Short mmCIF file of C-alpha atoms in Angstrom, two decimals:
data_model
loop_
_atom_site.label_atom_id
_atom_site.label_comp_id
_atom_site.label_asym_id
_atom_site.label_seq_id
_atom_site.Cartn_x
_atom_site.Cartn_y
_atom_site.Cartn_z
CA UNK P 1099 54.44 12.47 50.60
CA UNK P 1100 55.57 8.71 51.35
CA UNK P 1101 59.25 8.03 51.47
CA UNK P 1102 59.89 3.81 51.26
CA UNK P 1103 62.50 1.59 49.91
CA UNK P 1104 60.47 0.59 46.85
CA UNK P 1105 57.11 1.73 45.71
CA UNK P 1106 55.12 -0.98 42.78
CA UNK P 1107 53.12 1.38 40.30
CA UNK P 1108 50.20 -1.22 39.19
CA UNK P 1109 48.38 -3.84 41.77
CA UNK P 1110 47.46 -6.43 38.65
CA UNK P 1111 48.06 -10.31 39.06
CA UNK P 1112 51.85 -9.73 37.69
CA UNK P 1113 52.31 -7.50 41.38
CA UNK P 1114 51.02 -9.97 43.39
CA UNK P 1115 54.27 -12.18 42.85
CA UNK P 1116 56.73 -9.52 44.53
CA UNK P 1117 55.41 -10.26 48.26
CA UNK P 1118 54.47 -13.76 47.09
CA UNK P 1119 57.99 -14.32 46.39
CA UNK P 1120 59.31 -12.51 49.17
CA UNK P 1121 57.14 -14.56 51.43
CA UNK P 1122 58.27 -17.68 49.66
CA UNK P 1123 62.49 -16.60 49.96
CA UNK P 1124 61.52 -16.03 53.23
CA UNK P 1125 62.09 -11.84 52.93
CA UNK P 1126 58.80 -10.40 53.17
CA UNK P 1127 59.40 -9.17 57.16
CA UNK P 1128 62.31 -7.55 55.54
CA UNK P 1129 61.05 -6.27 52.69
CA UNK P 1130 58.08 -4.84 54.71
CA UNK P 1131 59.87 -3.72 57.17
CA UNK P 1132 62.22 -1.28 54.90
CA UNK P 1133 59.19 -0.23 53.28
CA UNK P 1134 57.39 -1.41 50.47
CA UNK P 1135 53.93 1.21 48.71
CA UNK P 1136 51.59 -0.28 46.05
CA UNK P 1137 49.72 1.93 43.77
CA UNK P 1138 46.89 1.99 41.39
CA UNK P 1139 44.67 3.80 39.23
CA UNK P 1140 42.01 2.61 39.83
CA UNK P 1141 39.16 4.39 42.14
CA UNK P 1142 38.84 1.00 44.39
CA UNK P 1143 39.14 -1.85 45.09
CA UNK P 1144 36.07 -3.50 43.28
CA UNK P 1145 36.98 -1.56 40.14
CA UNK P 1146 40.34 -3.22 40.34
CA UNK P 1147 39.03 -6.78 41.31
CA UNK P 1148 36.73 -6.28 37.37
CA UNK P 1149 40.36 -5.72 36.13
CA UNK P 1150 41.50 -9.30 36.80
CA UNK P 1151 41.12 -11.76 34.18
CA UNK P 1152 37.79 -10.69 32.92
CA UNK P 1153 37.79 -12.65 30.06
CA UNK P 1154 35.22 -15.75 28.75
CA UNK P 1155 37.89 -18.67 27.47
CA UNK P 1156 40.16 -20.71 29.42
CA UNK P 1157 43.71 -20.04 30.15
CA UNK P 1158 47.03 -21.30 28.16
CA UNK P 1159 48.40 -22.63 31.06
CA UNK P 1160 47.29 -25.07 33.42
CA UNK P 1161 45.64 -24.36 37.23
CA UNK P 1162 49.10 -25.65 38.96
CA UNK P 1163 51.08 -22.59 36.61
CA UNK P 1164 48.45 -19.89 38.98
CA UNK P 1165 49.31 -21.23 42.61
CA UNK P 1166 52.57 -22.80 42.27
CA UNK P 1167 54.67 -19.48 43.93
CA UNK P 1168 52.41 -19.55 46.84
CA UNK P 1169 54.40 -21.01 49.97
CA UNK P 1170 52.22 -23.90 51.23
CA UNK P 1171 52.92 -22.87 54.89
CA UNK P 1172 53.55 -19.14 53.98
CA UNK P 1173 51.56 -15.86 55.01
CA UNK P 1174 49.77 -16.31 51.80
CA UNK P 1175 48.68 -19.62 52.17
CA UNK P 1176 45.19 -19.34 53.03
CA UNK P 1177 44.13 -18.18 49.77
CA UNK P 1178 45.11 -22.14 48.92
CA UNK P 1179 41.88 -22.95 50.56
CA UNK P 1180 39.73 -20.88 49.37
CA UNK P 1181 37.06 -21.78 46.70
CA UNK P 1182 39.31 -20.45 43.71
CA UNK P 1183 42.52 -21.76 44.96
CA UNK P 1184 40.58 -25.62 45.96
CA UNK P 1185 39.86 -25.59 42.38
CA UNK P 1186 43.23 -24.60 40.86
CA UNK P 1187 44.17 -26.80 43.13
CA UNK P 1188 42.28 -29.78 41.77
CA UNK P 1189 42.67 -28.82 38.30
CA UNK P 1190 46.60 -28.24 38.36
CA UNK P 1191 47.20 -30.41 35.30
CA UNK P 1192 44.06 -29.00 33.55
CA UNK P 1193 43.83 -25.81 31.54
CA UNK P 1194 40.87 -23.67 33.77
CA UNK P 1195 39.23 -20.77 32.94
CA UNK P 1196 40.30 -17.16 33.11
CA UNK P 1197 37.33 -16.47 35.36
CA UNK P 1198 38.69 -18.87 37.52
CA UNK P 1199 41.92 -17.59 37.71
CA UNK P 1200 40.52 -14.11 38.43
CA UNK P 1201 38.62 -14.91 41.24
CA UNK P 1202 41.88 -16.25 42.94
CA UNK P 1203 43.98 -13.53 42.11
CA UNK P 1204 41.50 -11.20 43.94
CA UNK P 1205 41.64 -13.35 47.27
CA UNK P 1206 45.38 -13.25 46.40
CA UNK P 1207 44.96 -9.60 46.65
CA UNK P 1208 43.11 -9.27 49.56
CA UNK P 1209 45.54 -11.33 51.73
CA UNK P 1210 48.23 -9.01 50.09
CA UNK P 1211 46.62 -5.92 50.86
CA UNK P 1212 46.13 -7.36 54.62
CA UNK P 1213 49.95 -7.62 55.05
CA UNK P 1214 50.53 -4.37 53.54
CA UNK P 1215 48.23 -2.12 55.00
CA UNK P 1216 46.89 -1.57 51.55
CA UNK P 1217 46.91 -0.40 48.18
CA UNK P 1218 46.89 2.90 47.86
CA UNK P 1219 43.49 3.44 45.15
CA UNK P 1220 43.19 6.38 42.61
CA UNK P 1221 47.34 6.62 42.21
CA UNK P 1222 47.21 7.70 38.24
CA UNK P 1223 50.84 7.50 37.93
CA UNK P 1224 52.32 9.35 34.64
CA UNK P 1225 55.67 9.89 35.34
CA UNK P 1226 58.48 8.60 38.05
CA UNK P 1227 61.52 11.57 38.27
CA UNK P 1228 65.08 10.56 39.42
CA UNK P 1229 66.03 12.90 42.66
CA UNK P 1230 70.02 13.84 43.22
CA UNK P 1231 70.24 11.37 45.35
CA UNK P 1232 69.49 8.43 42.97
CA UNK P 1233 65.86 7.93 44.65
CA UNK P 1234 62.62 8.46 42.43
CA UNK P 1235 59.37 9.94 43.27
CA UNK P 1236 55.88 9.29 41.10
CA UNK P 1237 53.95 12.18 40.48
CA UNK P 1238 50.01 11.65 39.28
CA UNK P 1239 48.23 13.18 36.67
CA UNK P 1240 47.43 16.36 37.93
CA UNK P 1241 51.79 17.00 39.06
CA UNK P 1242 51.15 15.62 42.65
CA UNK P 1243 53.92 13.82 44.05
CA UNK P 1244 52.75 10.77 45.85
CA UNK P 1245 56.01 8.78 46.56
CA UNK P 1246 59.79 8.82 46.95
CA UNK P 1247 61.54 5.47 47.40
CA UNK P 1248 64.73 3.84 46.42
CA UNK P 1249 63.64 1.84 44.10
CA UNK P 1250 60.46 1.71 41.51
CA UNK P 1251 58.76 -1.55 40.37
CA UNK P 1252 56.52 -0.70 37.27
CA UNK P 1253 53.65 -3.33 37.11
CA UNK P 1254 50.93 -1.41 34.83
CA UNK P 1255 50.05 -3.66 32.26
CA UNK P 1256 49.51 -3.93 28.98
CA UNK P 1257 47.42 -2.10 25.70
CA UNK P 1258 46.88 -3.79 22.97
CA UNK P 1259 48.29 -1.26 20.03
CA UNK P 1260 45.35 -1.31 17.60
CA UNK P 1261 46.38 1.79 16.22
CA UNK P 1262 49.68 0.34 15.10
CA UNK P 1263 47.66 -2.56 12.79
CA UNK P 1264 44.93 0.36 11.32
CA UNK P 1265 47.62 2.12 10.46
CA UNK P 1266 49.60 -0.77 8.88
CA UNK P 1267 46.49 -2.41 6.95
CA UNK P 1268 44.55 0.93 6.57
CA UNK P 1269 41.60 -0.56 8.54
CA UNK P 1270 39.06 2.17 9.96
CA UNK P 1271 38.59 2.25 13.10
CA UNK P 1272 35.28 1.02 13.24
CA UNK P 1273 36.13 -2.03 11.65
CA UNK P 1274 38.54 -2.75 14.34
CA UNK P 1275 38.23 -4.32 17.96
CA UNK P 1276 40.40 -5.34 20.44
CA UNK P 1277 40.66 -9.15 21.49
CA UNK P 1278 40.26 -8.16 25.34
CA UNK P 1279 36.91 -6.08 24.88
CA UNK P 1280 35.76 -9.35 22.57
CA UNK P 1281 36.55 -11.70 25.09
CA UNK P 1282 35.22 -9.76 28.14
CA UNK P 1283 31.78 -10.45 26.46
CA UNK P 1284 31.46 -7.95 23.54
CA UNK P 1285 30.05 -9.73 21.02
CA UNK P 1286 27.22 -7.03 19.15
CA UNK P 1287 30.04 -6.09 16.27
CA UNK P 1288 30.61 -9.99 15.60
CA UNK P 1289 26.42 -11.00 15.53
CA UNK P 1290 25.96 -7.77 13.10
CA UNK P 1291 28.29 -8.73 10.81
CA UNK P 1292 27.77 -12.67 10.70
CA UNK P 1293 23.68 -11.48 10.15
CA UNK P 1294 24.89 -9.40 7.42
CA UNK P 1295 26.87 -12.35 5.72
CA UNK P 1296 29.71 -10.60 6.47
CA UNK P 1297 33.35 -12.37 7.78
CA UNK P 1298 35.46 -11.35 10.91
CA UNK P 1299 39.54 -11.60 10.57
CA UNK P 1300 41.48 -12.38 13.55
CA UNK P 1301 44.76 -10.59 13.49
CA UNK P 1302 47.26 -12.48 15.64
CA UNK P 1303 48.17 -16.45 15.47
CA UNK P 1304 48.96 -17.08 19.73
CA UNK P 1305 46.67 -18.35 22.38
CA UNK P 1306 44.11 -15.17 22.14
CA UNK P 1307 43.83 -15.24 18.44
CA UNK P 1308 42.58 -18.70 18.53
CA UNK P 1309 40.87 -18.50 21.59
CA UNK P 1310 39.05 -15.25 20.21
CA UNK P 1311 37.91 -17.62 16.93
CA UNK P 1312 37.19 -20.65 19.14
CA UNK P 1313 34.50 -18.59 21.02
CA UNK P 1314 33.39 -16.95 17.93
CA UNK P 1315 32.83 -20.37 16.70
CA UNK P 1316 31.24 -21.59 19.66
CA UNK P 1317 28.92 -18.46 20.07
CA UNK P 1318 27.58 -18.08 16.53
CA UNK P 1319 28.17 -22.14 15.73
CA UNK P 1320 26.21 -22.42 11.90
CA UNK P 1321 25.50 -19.26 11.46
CA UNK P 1322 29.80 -18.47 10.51
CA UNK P 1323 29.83 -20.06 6.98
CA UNK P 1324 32.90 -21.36 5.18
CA UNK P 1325 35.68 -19.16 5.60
CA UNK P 1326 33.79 -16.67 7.62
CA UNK P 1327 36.33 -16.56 10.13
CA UNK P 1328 40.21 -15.69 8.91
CA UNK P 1329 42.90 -15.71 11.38
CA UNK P 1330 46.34 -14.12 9.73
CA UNK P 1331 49.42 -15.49 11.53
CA UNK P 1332 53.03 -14.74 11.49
CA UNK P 1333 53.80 -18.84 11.95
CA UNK P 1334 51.88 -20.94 14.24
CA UNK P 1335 53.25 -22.96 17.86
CA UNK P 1336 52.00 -25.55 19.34
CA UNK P 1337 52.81 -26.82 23.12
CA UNK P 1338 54.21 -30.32 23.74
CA UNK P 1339 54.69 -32.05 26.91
CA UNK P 1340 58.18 -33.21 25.50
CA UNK P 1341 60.22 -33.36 22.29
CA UNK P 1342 59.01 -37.25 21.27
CA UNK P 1343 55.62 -35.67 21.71
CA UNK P 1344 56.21 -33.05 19.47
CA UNK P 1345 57.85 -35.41 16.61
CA UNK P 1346 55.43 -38.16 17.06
CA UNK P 1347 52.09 -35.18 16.09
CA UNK P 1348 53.76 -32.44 14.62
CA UNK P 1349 51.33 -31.08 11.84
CA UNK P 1350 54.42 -29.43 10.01
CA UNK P 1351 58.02 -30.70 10.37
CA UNK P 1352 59.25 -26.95 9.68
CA UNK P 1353 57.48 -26.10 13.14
CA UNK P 1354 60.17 -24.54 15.41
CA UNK P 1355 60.60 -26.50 18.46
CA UNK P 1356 62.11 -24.84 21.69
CA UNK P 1357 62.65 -27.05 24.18
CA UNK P 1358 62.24 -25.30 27.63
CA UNK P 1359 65.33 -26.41 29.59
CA UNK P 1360 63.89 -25.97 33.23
CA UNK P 1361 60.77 -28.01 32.17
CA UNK P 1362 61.35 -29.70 28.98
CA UNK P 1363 58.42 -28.81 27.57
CA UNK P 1364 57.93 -28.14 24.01
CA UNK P 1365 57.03 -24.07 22.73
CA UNK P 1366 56.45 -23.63 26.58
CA UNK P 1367 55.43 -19.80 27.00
CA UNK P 1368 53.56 -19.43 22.94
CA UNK P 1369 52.95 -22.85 21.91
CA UNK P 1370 48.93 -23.16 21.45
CA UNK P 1371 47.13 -25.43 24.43
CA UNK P 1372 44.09 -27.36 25.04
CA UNK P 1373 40.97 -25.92 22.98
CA UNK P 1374 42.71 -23.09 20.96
CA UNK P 1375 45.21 -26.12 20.04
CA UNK P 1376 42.72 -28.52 18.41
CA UNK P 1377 40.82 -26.33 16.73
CA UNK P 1378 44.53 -24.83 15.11
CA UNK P 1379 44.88 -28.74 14.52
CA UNK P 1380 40.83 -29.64 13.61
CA UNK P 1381 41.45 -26.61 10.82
CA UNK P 1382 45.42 -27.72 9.34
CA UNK P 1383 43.62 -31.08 9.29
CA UNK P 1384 40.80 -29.86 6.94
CA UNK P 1385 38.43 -30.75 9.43
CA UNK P 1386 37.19 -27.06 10.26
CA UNK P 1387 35.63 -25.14 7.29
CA UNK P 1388 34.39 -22.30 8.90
CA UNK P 1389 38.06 -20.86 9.95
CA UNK P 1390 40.84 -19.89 7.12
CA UNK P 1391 44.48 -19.44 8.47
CA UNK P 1392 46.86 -17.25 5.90
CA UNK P 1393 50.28 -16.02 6.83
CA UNK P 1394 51.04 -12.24 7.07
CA UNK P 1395 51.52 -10.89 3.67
CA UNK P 1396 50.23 -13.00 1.43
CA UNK P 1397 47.53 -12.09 -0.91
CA UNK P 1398 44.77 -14.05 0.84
CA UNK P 1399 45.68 -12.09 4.10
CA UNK P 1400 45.46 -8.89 2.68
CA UNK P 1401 42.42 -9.54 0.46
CA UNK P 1402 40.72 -11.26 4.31
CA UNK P 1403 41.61 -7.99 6.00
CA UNK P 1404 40.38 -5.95 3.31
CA UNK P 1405 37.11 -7.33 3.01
CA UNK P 1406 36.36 -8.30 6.40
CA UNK P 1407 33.55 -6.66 8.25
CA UNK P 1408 35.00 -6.69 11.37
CA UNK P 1409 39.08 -7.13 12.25
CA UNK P 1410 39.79 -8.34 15.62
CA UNK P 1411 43.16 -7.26 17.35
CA UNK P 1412 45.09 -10.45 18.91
CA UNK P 1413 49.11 -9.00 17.83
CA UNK P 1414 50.22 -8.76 21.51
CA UNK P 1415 50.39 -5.76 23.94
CA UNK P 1416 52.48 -2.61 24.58
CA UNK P 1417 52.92 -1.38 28.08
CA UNK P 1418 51.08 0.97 30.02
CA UNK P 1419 53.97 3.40 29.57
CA UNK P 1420 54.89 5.43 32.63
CA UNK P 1421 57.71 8.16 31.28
CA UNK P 1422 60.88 8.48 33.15
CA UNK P 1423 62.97 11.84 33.94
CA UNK P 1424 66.50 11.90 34.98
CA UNK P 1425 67.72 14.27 37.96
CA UNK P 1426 67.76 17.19 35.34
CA UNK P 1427 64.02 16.85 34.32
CA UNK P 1428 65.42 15.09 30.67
CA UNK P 1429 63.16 11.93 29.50
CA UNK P 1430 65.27 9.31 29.46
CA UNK P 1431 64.67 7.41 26.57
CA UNK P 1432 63.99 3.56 26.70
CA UNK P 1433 65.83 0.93 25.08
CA UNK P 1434 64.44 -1.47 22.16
CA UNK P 1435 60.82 -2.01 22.40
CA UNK P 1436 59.21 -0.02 24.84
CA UNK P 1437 59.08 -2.05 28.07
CA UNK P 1438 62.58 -3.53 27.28
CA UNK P 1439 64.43 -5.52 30.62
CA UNK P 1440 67.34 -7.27 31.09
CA UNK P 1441 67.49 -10.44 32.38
CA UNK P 1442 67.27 -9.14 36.21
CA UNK P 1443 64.22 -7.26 35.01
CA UNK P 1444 65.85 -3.87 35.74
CA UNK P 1445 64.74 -1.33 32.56
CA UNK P 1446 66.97 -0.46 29.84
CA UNK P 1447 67.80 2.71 28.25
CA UNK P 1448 68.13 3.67 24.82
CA UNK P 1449 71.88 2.55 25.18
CA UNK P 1450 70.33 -0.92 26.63
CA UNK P 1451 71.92 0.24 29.77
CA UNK P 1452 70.11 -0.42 33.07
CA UNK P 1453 68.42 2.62 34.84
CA UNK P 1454 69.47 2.24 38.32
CA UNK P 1455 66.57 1.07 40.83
CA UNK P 1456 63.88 1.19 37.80
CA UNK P 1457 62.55 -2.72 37.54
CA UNK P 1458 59.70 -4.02 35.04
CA UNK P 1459 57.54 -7.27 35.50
CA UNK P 1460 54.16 -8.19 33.82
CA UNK P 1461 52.86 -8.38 30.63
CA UNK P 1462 53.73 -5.08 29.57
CA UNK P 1463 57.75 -5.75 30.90
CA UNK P 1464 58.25 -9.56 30.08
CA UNK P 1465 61.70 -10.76 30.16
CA UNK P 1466 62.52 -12.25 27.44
CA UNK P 1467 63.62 -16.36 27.58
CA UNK P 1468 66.77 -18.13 25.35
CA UNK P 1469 64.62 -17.66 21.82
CA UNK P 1470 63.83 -14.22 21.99
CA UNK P 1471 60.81 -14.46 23.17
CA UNK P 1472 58.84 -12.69 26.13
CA UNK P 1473 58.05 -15.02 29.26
CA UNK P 1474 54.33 -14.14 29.80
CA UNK P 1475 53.10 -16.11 32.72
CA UNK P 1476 52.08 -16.11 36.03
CA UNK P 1477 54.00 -18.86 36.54
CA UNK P 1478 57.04 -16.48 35.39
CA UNK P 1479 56.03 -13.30 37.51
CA UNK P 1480 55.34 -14.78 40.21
CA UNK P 1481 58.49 -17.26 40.10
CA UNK P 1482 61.90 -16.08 39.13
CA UNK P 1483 61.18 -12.74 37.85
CA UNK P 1484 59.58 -11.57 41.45
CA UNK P 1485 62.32 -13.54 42.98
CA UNK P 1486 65.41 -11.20 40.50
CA UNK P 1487 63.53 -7.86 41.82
CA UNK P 1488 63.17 -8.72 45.85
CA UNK P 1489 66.84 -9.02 45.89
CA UNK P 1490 67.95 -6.43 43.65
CA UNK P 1491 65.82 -4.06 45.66
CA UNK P 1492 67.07 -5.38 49.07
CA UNK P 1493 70.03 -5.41 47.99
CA UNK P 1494 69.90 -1.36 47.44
CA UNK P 1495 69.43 -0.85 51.13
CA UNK P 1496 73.16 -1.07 51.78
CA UNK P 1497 73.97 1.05 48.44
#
């Protein structure tokens, strides 16, 4: 078994960002030097490369959000010139595609892996126990322990919870699909219902709900009639470069504006961008028949989900839970939502007390900003958040 000074559970784009931002504070020799594992379930790495961004609709953010922790002049910075990074490069005002932003996060991973001496593949982590001495050790599926280290980084992701919206709307599960398996090119549910003359409701009013109806739209173009598309929404976001933007277009003056202060961008990390955006507006506007919006609740939503032929998940994710036990072999229960950090990303318990040397980053662990609301970005892992966990961890070498 491994002993190190921090082990990451989960080698996903959201992982990358703690040697990336190491690299960038100028740390990584440290950080490598005390000892640093990375582990996956996955068998290898091509089955983790198919994990990265697999989907067919461009990104909410724009190509600068994807490269802009990478130190120009850094250990990392080769993956700048690469094909992927060229074009994020080019397009760093631009919303680019997800496939895009894949293929970059794999070269990302390669150089990563290079510095590390590797991933370590086929790491089905379950579990993470706290020893006497205040270190923690993962242990796989089967009760193998794999690593003891100071610290624990947990970096697995997110499910989307479609059992918690059957179970809310009463929808049978084979009515029911998941945005992600839609948008990684699963389309034969959608085509059999739209033959049928059936309609497809979109659960979920953020950047994959209307992403998932603006390819829906694009795939099966006349053949959705009027209305054959409902999207149910809890309120609706749009991004703005500024606040005078924002007041000078807004749709609906009762919109909540956040103004990002670091940025001063309008609905920042939700607001809707680019193509998902003008269709949201093309449809308030009267302009798009085919798609119906209805807010949560209201008859038309429940009579949409009811009837629909096909309900497509887009609520958000859970995270890839990975339970753990204190020194006397107790669960220690989590705090808030499952997945809950502070704002130095450190886990909370069910007292929202941090569990010493226990960290969360990704989409699964967002932090959450001024509003409430979770930071999901690359652009956020990769930045601050990576930055808050490569010191707190260093700074446990001297504990």
């Amino acid at each position: 078994m491994n002993r190190a000074l921090c082990q990451v559970i989960g080698c996903g784009p959201a992982a990358l960002g703690l040697p990336v931002a190491a690299d960038r504070t100028g740390e990584l020799s440290r950080l490598l030097g005390e000892g640093v594992r990375f582990l996956d379930r996955s068998p290898d790495p091509m089955a983790l490369s198919r994990l990265r961004f697999p989907f067919l609709i461009d990104a909410n953010s724009v190509g600068g959000d994807f490269i802009a922790g990478v130190r120009r002049d850094g250990v990392f910075a080769r993956t700048l010139a690469g094909r992927a990074g060229r074009a994020l490069r080019k397009h760093h005002d631009r919303q680019v595609p997800l496939s895009l932003v894949g293929e970059f996060m794999n070269d990302l991973s390669r150089a990563v892996e290079e510095v590390l001496g590797g991933f370590r593949y086929g790491a089905d982590v379950r579990s993470v126990h706290r020893n006497t001495d205040g270190s923690w050790t993962s242990v796989d599926r089967f009760g193998s322990e794999l690593v003891t280290s100071e610290s624990v980084v947990l970096a697995t992701g997110g499910l989307e919870d479609t059992g918690r919206i059957a179970n809310l709307y009463g929808i049978a599960g084979s009515r029911l699909l998941g945005s992600a398996e839609l948008l990684s090119g699963r389309f034969h549910e959608a085509a059999e219902v739209l033959r049928k003359g059936g309609r497809i409701s979109i659960v979920g009013g953020s950047h994959s709900g209307f992403a998932t109806a603006e390819l829906l739209l694009r795939l099966f173009g006349k053949s959705v009639p009027p209305g054959g598309i409902a999207l149910i929404h809890r309120g609706i976001a749009l991004s703005y470069e500024s606040l005078t933007e924002a007041q000078s277009v807004i749709p609906d003056a009762a919109q909540r504006l956040e103004v990002c202060q670091e940025s001063g961008m309008v609905n920042r990390f939700h607001g809707l961008r680019a193509g998902p955006r003008e269709l949201c507006l093309r449809t308030l506007q009267g302009r798009e028949q085919r798609l119906a919006l209805y807010e949560t609740g209201s008859a038309a939503a429940r009579r949409a989900l009811s009837e629909a032929g096909l309900v497509v998940h887009s609520a958000g994710y859970r995270p890839r839970e990975v339970h753990l036990y204190d020194e006397r072999g107790e669960r220690i229960p989590l705090g808030g939502a499952a997945g809950a950090v502070d704002d130095r990303c450190r886990l909370v318990d069910g007292e929202l007390r941090a569990v010493p040397g226990v960290f969360g980053l990704g989409l699964g662990y967002a932090r959450s900003d001024a509003w409430g609301r979770r930071r999901v970005g690359i652009n956020a892992f990769h930045g601050e958040d990576a930055e808050r966990i490569v010191s707190e961890v260093l700074a446990r070498v001297a504990v």
